[in-house]
XYZ file of N, CA and C in Angstrom:
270
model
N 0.820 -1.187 0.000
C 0.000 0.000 0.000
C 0.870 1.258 0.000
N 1.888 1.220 1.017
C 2.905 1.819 1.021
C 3.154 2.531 -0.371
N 3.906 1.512 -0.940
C 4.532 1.979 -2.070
C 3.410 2.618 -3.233
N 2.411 2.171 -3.594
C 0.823 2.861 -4.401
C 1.443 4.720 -3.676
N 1.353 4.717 -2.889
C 0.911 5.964 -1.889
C 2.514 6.716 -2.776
N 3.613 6.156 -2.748
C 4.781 6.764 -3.149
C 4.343 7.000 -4.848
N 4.019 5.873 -5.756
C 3.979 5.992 -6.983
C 2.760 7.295 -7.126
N 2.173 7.482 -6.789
C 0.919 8.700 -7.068
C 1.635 9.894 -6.172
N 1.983 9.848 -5.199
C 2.371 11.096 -5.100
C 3.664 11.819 -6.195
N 4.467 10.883 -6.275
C 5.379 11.129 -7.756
C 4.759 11.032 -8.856
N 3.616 10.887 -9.575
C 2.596 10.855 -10.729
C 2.359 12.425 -10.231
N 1.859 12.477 -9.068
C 1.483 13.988 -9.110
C 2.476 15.073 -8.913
N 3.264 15.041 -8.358
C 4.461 15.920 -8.829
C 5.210 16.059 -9.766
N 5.069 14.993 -10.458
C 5.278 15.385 -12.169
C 4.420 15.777 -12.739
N 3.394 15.296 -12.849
C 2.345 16.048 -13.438
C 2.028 17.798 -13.027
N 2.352 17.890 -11.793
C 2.194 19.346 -11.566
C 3.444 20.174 -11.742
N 4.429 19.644 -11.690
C 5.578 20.197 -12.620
C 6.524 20.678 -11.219
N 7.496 22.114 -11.551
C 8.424 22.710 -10.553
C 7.378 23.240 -9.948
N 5.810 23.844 -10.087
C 4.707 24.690 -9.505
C 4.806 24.054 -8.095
N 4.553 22.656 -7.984
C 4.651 22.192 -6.640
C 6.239 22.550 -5.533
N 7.304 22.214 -6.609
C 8.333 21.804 -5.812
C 9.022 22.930 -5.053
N 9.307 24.113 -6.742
C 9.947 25.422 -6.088
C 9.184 26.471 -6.237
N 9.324 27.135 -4.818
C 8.048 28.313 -4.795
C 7.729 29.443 -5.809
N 7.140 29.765 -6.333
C 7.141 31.206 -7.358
C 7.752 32.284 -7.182
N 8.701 32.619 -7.912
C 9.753 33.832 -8.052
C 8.694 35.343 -8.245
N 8.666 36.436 -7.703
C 7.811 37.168 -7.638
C 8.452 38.234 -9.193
N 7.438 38.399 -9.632
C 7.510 38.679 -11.390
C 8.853 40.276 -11.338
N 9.411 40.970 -10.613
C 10.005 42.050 -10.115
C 11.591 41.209 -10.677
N 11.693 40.057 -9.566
C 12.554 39.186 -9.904
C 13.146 38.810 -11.147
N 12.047 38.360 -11.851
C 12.306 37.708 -13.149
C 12.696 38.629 -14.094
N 12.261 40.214 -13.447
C 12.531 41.676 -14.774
C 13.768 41.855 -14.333
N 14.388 41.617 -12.971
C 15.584 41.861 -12.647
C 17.083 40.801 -13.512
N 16.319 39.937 -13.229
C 17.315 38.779 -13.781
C 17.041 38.757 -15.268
N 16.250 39.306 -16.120
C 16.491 39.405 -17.394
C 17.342 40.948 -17.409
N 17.430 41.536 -17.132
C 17.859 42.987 -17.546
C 19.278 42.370 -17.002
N 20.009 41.842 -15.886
C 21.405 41.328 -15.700
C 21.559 40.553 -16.823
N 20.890 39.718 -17.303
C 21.207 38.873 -18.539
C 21.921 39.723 -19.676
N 20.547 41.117 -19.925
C 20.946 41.889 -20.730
C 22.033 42.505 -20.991
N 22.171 43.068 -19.550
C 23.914 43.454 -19.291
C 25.420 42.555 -19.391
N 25.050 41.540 -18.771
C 26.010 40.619 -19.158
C 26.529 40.496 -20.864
N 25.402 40.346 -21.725
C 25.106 40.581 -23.411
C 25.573 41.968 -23.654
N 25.546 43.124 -22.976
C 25.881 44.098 -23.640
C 27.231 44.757 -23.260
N 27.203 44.007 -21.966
C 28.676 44.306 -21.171
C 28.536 45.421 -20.535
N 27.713 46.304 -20.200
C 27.551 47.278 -19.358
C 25.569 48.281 -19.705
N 25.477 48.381 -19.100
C 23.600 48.744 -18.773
C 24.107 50.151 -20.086
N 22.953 50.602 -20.624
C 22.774 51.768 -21.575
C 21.884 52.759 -20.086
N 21.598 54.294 -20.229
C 20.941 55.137 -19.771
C 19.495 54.011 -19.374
N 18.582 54.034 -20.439
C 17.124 53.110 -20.561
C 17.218 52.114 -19.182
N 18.451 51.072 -19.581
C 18.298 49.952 -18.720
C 18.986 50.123 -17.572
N 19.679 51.376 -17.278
C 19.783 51.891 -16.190
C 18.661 52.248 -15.097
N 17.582 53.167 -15.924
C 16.912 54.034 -15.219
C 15.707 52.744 -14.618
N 15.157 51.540 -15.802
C 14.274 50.583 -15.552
C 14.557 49.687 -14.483
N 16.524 49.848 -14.342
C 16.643 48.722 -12.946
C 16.915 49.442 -11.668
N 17.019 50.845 -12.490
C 17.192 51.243 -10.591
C 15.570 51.731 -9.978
N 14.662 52.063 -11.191
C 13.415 52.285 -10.732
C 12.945 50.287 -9.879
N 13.088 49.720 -10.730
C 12.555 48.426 -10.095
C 13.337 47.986 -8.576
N 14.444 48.026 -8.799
C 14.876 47.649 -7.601
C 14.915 49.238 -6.283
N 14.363 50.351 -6.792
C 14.246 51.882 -6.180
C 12.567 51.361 -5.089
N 11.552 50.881 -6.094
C 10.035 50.485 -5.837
C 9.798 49.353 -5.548
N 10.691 48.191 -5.395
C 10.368 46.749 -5.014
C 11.612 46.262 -3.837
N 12.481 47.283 -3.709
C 13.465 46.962 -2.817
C 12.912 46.881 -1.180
N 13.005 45.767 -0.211
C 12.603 45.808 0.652
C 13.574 46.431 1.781
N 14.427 46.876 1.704
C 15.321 47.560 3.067
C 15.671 48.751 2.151
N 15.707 50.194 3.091
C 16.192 51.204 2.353
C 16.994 51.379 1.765
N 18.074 50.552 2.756
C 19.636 51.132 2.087
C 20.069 50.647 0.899
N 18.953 49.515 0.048
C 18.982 49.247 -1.177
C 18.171 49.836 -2.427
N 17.683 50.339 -1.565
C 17.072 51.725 -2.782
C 17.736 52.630 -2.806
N 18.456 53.480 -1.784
C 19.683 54.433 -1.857
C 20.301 53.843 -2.463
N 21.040 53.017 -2.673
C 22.258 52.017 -3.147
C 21.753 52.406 -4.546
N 20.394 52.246 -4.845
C 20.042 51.608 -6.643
C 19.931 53.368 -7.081
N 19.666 54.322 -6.243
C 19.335 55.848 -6.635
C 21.042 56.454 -6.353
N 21.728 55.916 -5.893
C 23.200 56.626 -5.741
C 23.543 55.844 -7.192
N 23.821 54.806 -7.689
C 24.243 54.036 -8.388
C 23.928 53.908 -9.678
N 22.764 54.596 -10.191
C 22.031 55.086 -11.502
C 22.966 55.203 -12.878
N 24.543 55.778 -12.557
C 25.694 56.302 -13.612
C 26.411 55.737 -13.381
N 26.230 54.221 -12.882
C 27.493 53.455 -12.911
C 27.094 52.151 -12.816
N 27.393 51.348 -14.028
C 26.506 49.891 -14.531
C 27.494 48.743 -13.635
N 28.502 49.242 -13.661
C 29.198 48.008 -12.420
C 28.474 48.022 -10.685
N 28.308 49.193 -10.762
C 27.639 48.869 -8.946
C 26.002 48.936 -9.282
N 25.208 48.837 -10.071
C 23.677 48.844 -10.635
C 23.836 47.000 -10.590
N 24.754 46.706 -11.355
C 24.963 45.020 -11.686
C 25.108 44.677 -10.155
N 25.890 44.697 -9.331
C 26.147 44.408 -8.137
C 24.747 44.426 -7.372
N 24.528 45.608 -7.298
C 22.852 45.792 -6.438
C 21.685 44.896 -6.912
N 21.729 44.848 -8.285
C 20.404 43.818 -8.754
C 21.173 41.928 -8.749
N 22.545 42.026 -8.481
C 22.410 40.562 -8.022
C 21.914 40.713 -6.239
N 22.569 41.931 -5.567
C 22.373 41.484 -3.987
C 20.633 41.300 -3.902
N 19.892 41.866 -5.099
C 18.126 42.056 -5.101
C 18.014 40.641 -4.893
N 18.557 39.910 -6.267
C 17.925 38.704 -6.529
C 18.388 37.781 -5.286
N 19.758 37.462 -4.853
C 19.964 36.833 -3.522
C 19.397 36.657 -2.631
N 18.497 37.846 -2.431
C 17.384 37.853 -1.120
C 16.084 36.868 -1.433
């Protein structure tokens, strides 16, 4: 009986996919980690993808001193890159 009980609960966690396993990344996240992607590809943030990651991580940052961090850091794509990995870490 045991084992029935193991085979269906693994039927259903495959069937329901990573939704069950790993929790949902909150959508802020996912704009963060594409725009580092971007940078990585462009080798340093343009003005645009400057202003879009320090506004996101400025309005979704949960401790202040990381919104200062993202509003001091606006003209300089090496410490903008730094701040939106310490975002995503959390």
């Amino acid at each position: 009986m045991a084992r029935h009980g193991l085979a269906l609960l693994g039927l259903v966690l495959v069937a329901c996919g990573p939704a069950v396993v790993a929790p949902p990344v909150p959508d802020w996240r996912r704009e963060v980690e594409r725009l580092q992607a971007q940078a990585v590809l462009d080798d340093a943030l343009g003005p645009p993808g400057q202003a879009r990651l320090a506004f996101l991580l400025d309005f979704q940052a949960d401790e202040p001193a990381l919104a200062d961090a993202a509003d001091r850091a606006v003209g300089d794509p090496a410490a903008l890159r730094a701040i939106a990995f310490r975002a995503v870490e959390r």
